[in-house]
Short mmCIF file of C-alpha atoms in Angstrom, two decimals:
data_model
loop_
_atom_site.label_atom_id
_atom_site.label_comp_id
_atom_site.label_asym_id
_atom_site.label_seq_id
_atom_site.Cartn_x
_atom_site.Cartn_y
_atom_site.Cartn_z
CA MET A 14 137.07 0.24 39.81
CA ARG A 15 138.65 0.82 36.39
CA PHE A 16 140.23 4.16 35.56
CA THR A 17 140.66 5.06 31.90
CA TRP A 18 143.52 7.42 31.04
CA MET A 19 142.49 10.15 28.63
CA LEU A 20 143.63 13.29 26.89
CA TRP A 21 141.27 16.23 26.95
CA GLY A 22 141.15 17.67 23.44
CA LEU A 23 139.43 20.39 21.49
CA ALA A 24 138.51 19.72 17.85
CA LEU A 25 139.34 22.66 15.64
CA PRO A 26 136.86 23.52 12.88
CA LEU A 27 139.28 22.86 10.00
CA ALA A 28 139.11 19.06 10.20
CA ALA A 29 137.71 16.43 12.52
CA ALA A 30 141.16 14.83 12.90
CA ASP A 31 142.81 18.11 13.82
CA VAL A 32 142.89 17.89 17.65
CA ARG A 33 144.88 20.10 20.02
CA VAL A 34 145.80 18.41 23.31
CA ILE A 35 144.91 20.65 26.20
CA GLU A 36 145.69 18.54 29.24
CA GLU A 37 147.07 15.16 30.25
CA ILE A 38 146.06 13.42 33.45
CA ILE A 39 148.94 11.83 35.38
CA ALA A 40 147.20 10.73 38.60
CA LYS A 41 143.74 10.48 40.09
CA ILE A 42 143.27 10.80 43.87
CA ASN A 43 139.71 10.17 45.13
CA GLY A 44 138.38 11.85 42.00
CA GLU A 45 140.83 14.76 42.09
CA ILE A 46 143.41 14.85 39.32
CA VAL A 47 147.07 15.74 38.90
CA THR A 48 147.97 16.91 35.41
CA ARG A 49 151.17 17.11 33.42
CA SER A 50 151.03 20.92 33.44
CA GLU A 51 150.87 20.90 37.27
CA MET A 52 153.99 18.74 37.38
CA GLU A 53 155.75 21.00 34.89
CA ARG A 54 154.75 24.09 36.88
CA SER A 55 156.09 22.51 40.10
CA MET A 56 159.40 21.76 38.42
CA ALA A 57 159.60 25.31 37.05
CA GLU A 58 159.07 26.64 40.58
CA ALA A 59 161.80 24.31 41.89
CA ARG A 60 164.22 25.50 39.21
CA ALA A 61 163.50 29.13 40.06
CA GLU A 62 164.07 28.44 43.77
CA PHE A 63 167.39 26.67 43.11
CA ALA A 64 168.43 29.54 40.83
CA ARG A 65 167.80 32.00 43.68
CA ARG A 66 170.12 29.91 45.87
CA ASN A 67 172.91 30.12 43.24
CA LEU A 68 173.66 26.41 43.51
CA PRO A 69 176.82 25.36 41.61
CA GLY A 70 176.39 23.07 38.58
CA PRO A 71 176.69 19.57 40.14
CA LYS A 72 174.58 20.53 43.19
CA LEU A 73 171.97 22.13 40.95
CA GLU A 74 171.68 18.98 38.83
CA ALA A 75 171.41 16.79 41.94
CA ALA A 76 168.74 19.06 43.45
CA LEU A 77 166.72 19.05 40.22
CA ALA A 78 166.96 15.25 39.98
CA GLU A 79 165.68 14.93 43.56
CA ALA A 80 162.85 17.37 42.87
CA GLN A 81 161.91 15.48 39.70
CA LYS A 82 161.80 12.20 41.61
CA ASP A 83 159.39 13.58 44.22
CA VAL A 84 157.31 16.03 42.16
CA LEU A 85 154.36 13.64 41.76
CA ARG A 86 154.58 12.57 45.40
CA ASN A 87 154.36 16.19 46.55
CA LEU A 88 151.33 16.92 44.37
CA ILE A 89 149.58 13.80 45.67
CA ASP A 90 150.47 14.84 49.23
CA GLN A 91 148.90 18.25 48.70
CA SER A 92 145.77 16.78 47.16
CA LEU A 93 145.33 14.34 50.06
CA LEU A 94 145.87 17.08 52.66
CA ALA A 95 143.48 19.51 50.95
CA GLN A 96 140.83 16.78 50.72
CA ARG A 97 141.33 16.00 54.41
CA GLY A 98 140.87 19.67 55.22
CA LYS A 99 137.54 19.70 53.42
CA GLU A 100 136.48 16.53 55.27
CA LEU A 101 137.28 18.25 58.57
CA GLY A 102 135.20 21.27 57.56
CA ILE A 103 138.17 23.63 57.67
CA SER A 104 137.42 26.93 55.93
CA VAL A 105 140.18 29.27 54.77
CA GLU A 106 138.03 31.64 52.72
CA THR A 107 138.59 34.63 55.03
CA GLN A 108 142.35 34.10 54.91
CA ILE A 109 142.29 33.78 51.11
CA VAL A 110 140.46 37.09 50.71
CA LYS A 111 142.92 38.79 53.06
CA TYR A 112 145.96 37.24 51.34
CA LEU A 113 144.82 38.26 47.86
CA ASP A 114 143.90 41.77 48.98
CA ASP A 115 147.30 42.18 50.68
CA LEU A 116 149.00 40.95 47.50
CA ARG A 117 147.00 43.44 45.43
CA ARG A 118 147.87 46.34 47.74
CA GLN A 119 151.57 45.47 47.99
CA ASN A 120 151.83 45.52 44.21
CA ASN A 121 149.84 48.76 43.85
CA VAL A 122 147.09 47.26 41.70
CA ALA A 123 144.07 49.54 41.86
CA SER A 124 141.09 47.23 41.27
CA MET A 125 140.25 43.53 41.53
CA GLU A 126 139.60 43.40 37.79
CA GLU A 127 143.11 44.67 37.10
CA PHE A 128 144.47 42.35 39.81
CA GLU A 129 142.97 39.27 38.15
CA LYS A 130 144.73 40.20 34.91
CA TRP A 131 147.94 40.95 36.83
CA VAL A 132 147.88 37.49 38.46
CA ALA A 133 147.19 35.71 35.17
CA GLU A 134 150.13 37.46 33.51
CA ARG A 135 152.64 36.80 36.29
CA ALA A 136 151.51 33.38 37.47
CA GLY A 137 150.93 32.09 33.96
CA THR A 138 147.64 30.59 35.04
CA PRO A 139 144.00 31.78 35.16
CA TYR A 140 143.09 33.76 38.27
CA GLU A 141 140.63 31.13 39.55
CA ASP A 142 143.29 28.42 39.21
CA PHE A 143 145.76 30.60 41.14
CA LYS A 144 143.14 31.17 43.84
CA GLU A 145 142.52 27.42 44.08
CA GLN A 146 146.27 26.84 44.50
CA ILE A 147 146.32 29.31 47.40
CA ARG A 148 143.26 27.63 48.91
CA ASN A 149 144.91 24.20 48.76
CA GLN A 150 148.15 25.51 50.23
CA MET A 151 146.30 27.09 53.15
CA LEU A 152 144.22 23.96 53.73
CA THR A 153 147.41 21.90 53.64
CA GLN A 154 149.07 24.07 56.28
CA ARG A 155 146.01 24.00 58.53
CA VAL A 156 145.66 20.22 58.30
CA ILE A 157 149.36 19.65 59.02
CA GLY A 158 149.16 21.94 62.04
CA GLN A 159 145.93 20.43 63.39
CA GLU A 160 146.45 16.75 62.61
CA VAL A 161 150.23 16.42 62.97
CA GLY A 162 151.97 19.43 64.48
CA SER A 163 149.61 19.84 67.44
CA ARG A 164 150.36 16.28 68.52
CA ILE A 165 154.12 16.75 68.69
CA SER A 166 155.61 18.01 71.93
CA VAL A 167 159.19 18.57 73.03
CA PRO A 168 159.69 17.72 76.73
CA LYS A 169 161.25 20.38 78.96
CA ASP A 170 164.02 18.03 80.07
CA GLU A 171 165.11 17.55 76.43
CA ILE A 172 165.24 21.30 75.95
CA GLN A 173 167.36 21.66 79.09
CA LYS A 174 169.65 18.82 77.98
CA TYR A 175 170.13 20.36 74.52
CA TYR A 176 170.92 23.74 76.08
CA ASN A 177 173.50 22.22 78.46
CA GLU A 178 175.21 20.33 75.62
CA HIS A 179 175.23 23.26 73.14
CA LYS A 180 175.90 26.28 75.36
CA ALA A 181 178.66 27.53 73.09
CA GLU A 182 176.09 28.01 70.31
CA PHE A 183 174.18 30.48 72.48
CA VAL A 184 177.01 32.89 73.29
CA ARG A 185 175.98 36.04 71.45
CA PRO A 186 176.97 39.62 70.80
CA GLU A 187 174.60 42.34 71.96
CA GLN A 188 172.06 42.75 69.17
CA VAL A 189 168.49 43.76 68.44
CA HIS A 190 165.89 42.33 66.07
CA LEU A 191 163.86 45.09 64.42
CA ARG A 192 160.74 45.64 62.33
CA GLU A 193 159.95 48.89 60.55
CA ILE A 194 157.09 50.87 59.07
CA LEU A 195 158.14 53.60 56.64
CA VAL A 196 155.85 56.33 55.32
CA LEU A 197 157.89 57.56 52.37
CA THR A 198 158.29 61.29 51.78
CA GLU A 199 161.26 61.20 49.42
CA GLY A 200 160.29 62.49 45.97
CA LYS A 201 156.86 63.65 47.17
CA ASP A 202 155.35 67.10 46.72
CA PRO A 203 155.93 69.22 49.89
CA LYS A 204 152.18 69.85 49.96
CA GLU A 205 151.71 66.12 50.69
CA LEU A 206 153.91 66.11 53.81
CA PRO A 207 151.18 67.00 56.37
CA ALA A 208 148.97 64.18 55.07
CA LEU A 209 151.90 61.73 55.14
CA GLU A 210 152.79 62.72 58.70
CA LYS A 211 149.15 62.26 59.69
CA LYS A 212 149.22 58.78 58.12
CA ALA A 213 152.28 57.90 60.22
CA ASN A 214 150.60 59.21 63.39
CA ASP A 215 147.44 57.25 62.61
CA LEU A 216 149.47 54.06 62.17
CA LEU A 217 151.26 54.64 65.47
CA ALA A 218 147.91 55.19 67.20
CA ARG A 219 146.66 51.85 65.83
CA LEU A 220 149.80 50.13 67.16
CA ARG A 221 149.24 51.63 70.60
CA LYS A 222 145.69 50.24 70.58
CA GLY A 223 147.13 46.75 70.15
CA GLU A 224 147.04 46.04 66.41
CA ARG A 225 149.83 43.75 65.21
CA PHE A 226 152.90 45.53 63.92
CA ALA A 227 153.59 42.96 61.18
CA GLU A 228 150.08 43.25 59.75
CA ILE A 229 150.11 47.05 59.70
CA ALA A 230 153.58 47.04 58.12
CA ALA A 231 152.53 44.56 55.42
CA LYS A 232 149.58 46.72 54.37
CA ASN A 233 150.88 50.25 54.92
CA SER A 234 154.68 50.47 54.88
CA ASP A 235 156.38 51.90 51.80
CA SER A 236 159.57 49.95 52.48
CA GLU A 237 160.60 46.76 50.66
CA SER A 238 160.43 45.05 54.07
CA ALA A 239 156.61 45.32 53.95
CA LYS A 240 156.49 41.94 52.19
CA ASN A 241 158.07 40.44 55.35
CA GLY A 242 155.81 42.25 57.78
CA GLY A 243 158.43 44.98 58.22
CA ASP A 244 161.11 42.53 59.41
CA ILE A 245 164.62 43.92 58.82
CA GLY A 246 166.57 41.41 60.92
CA PHE A 247 169.21 41.61 63.66
CA PHE A 248 171.67 44.48 64.18
CA LYS A 249 174.81 44.66 66.32
CA ARG A 250 176.09 47.84 67.94
CA GLY A 251 177.99 50.11 65.59
CA VAL A 252 175.90 49.26 62.51
CA LEU A 253 172.98 51.69 62.89
CA ASP A 254 173.27 55.46 63.01
CA LYS A 255 173.58 56.94 66.50
CA GLN A 256 170.01 58.26 66.84
CA ILE A 257 168.51 54.86 66.10
CA GLU A 258 171.18 52.86 67.94
CA ASP A 259 170.73 54.85 71.16
CA LEU A 260 166.98 54.29 70.92
CA VAL A 261 166.78 50.59 70.12
CA PHE A 262 169.55 49.43 72.47
CA SER A 263 167.89 51.14 75.42
CA ALA A 264 164.30 50.10 74.66
CA ARG A 265 162.56 47.03 76.03
CA ARG A 266 161.77 44.02 73.86
CA GLY A 267 158.30 44.16 72.33
CA THR A 268 158.02 47.96 72.34
CA ASN A 269 157.46 50.39 69.45
CA SER A 270 159.29 53.66 68.89
CA ASP A 271 157.70 57.05 68.47
CA ILE A 272 157.75 58.47 64.93
CA LEU A 273 161.30 59.14 63.77
CA LYS A 274 161.74 61.82 61.11
CA ARG A 275 164.27 60.55 58.57
CA LYS A 276 165.55 62.01 55.30
CA ASN A 277 163.34 59.67 53.28
CA GLY A 278 160.22 59.58 55.44
CA PHE A 279 158.53 58.94 58.76
CA LEU A 280 159.82 55.78 60.45
CA ILE A 281 158.36 53.62 63.24
CA LEU A 282 160.51 50.81 64.68
CA ARG A 283 159.58 47.78 66.76
CA ILE A 284 162.14 46.12 69.02
CA GLU A 285 161.16 42.52 68.38
CA GLU A 286 164.04 40.93 70.35
CA ARG A 287 167.01 42.09 72.41
CA HIS A 288 170.00 39.85 73.07
CA GLN A 289 172.49 40.86 75.74
CA GLU A 290 176.17 40.16 75.13
CA GLY A 291 177.45 36.85 76.51
CA GLN A 292 175.79 33.55 77.36
CA ALA A 293 172.08 33.63 76.52
CA ALA A 294 169.82 32.39 79.29
CA LEU A 295 167.74 29.29 78.63
CA GLU A 296 164.48 31.25 78.72
CA ASP A 297 165.80 33.52 75.97
CA VAL A 298 166.60 30.64 73.60
CA GLU A 299 163.98 28.09 74.65
CA GLN A 300 161.80 28.76 71.60
CA GLU A 301 164.77 28.42 69.26
CA ILE A 302 165.78 25.10 70.85
CA THR A 303 162.19 23.87 70.71
CA GLU A 304 162.10 24.55 66.97
CA ARG A 305 165.40 22.72 66.46
CA LEU A 306 164.07 19.65 68.27
CA TYR A 307 160.59 19.90 66.75
CA MET A 308 161.51 19.57 63.06
CA PRO A 309 163.23 16.16 63.28
CA ARG A 310 160.02 14.87 64.89
CA MET A 311 157.75 16.62 62.40
CA GLN A 312 158.97 15.09 59.15
CA PRO A 313 158.55 11.40 60.05
CA ALA A 314 155.23 12.13 61.78
CA LEU A 315 153.95 13.92 58.68
CA ARG A 316 155.10 11.11 56.39
CA GLU A 317 153.34 8.55 58.64
CA PHE A 318 150.14 10.62 58.50
CA LEU A 319 150.33 10.88 54.70
CA THR A 320 150.89 7.14 54.40
CA LYS A 321 147.68 6.55 56.35
CA LEU A 322 145.83 8.95 54.04
CA ARG A 323 147.17 6.99 51.06
CA GLU A 324 146.03 3.68 52.56
CA ASN A 325 142.46 4.99 52.75
CA ALA A 326 142.47 6.70 49.35
CA PHE A 327 141.72 5.58 45.81
CA ILE A 328 144.86 6.48 43.86
CA GLU A 329 145.73 5.53 40.30
CA ILE A 330 148.84 6.67 38.50
CA ARG A 331 149.52 6.70 34.79
CA PRO A 332 151.98 3.97 33.71
CA GLY A 333 155.51 5.31 33.59
CA TYR A 334 155.04 7.61 36.61
CA VAL A 335 155.81 6.75 40.23
CA ASP A 336 154.60 8.00 43.62
CA SER A 337 157.86 7.83 45.59
CA SER A 338 155.91 7.51 48.88
CA ALA A 339 153.27 5.03 47.83
CA ALA A 340 151.70 3.14 50.74
CA PRO A 341 152.66 -0.56 51.00
CA GLY A 342 150.41 -2.66 48.79
#
């Protein structure tokens, strides 16, 4: 089957020869396309990520060169995985709606009409294109989990062996891992305080009925940690103020505090993890070890799966561009 490379253009009314190039196709994967602007957007995202890491000059240049080499490969990977998700009948529409609504709420955008404009301004792409990107990312994650991740297991004896050989890595200070929900009162009119306290009590009641702390925090907390489901990390003794320290270091893992009245608002804490001082028991670090042993298995398994998808796909690439993980032949 022959594939003709083309530029999509729009003829302006001034002259028939006056054509503005809108898009350039770089690859075609089973009828789906990868465009130059998608590659440029991916590289811009990579640059922004490396900038956040504050990589020094030589490392930054090396990282950008590596990203440039694989940018087309990654876009082809995503297209293949999203197409596979559709073949499997995987639907992520409910998750998309929830994700977009959470994003709107977290950024205090009042209506969906305003939110669509907000997305277009910040993402630099039309709202529907942004939504399609989210859809493809979610499909990709679901397919990887279902078709690759679910088939990888780490035997118990390997976990035990790793623990025995790396015990020194699991000697820890006493510490707690916390999440928070903050109902902010700082700067508010005193007349609002009863309603804010009621909001905090209502949230605590929902937690006690079994709703997930991270989800409630993401949608309702006024703290910056809301974007991470209220996660504020690990704390050693001596770091927190005495009221909170006494509470969290005596509470059981997986429990939520009552409402704590703070200077800036009403606070609810969750004790996500508690680590006793000294050598951590295997059962306390088993999940961490499993994750360490899982990832080295995951990457080659995923690449093997993607190679098989490539072998069964119709892929054509514009001359001058290379898929760095092309299937043999």
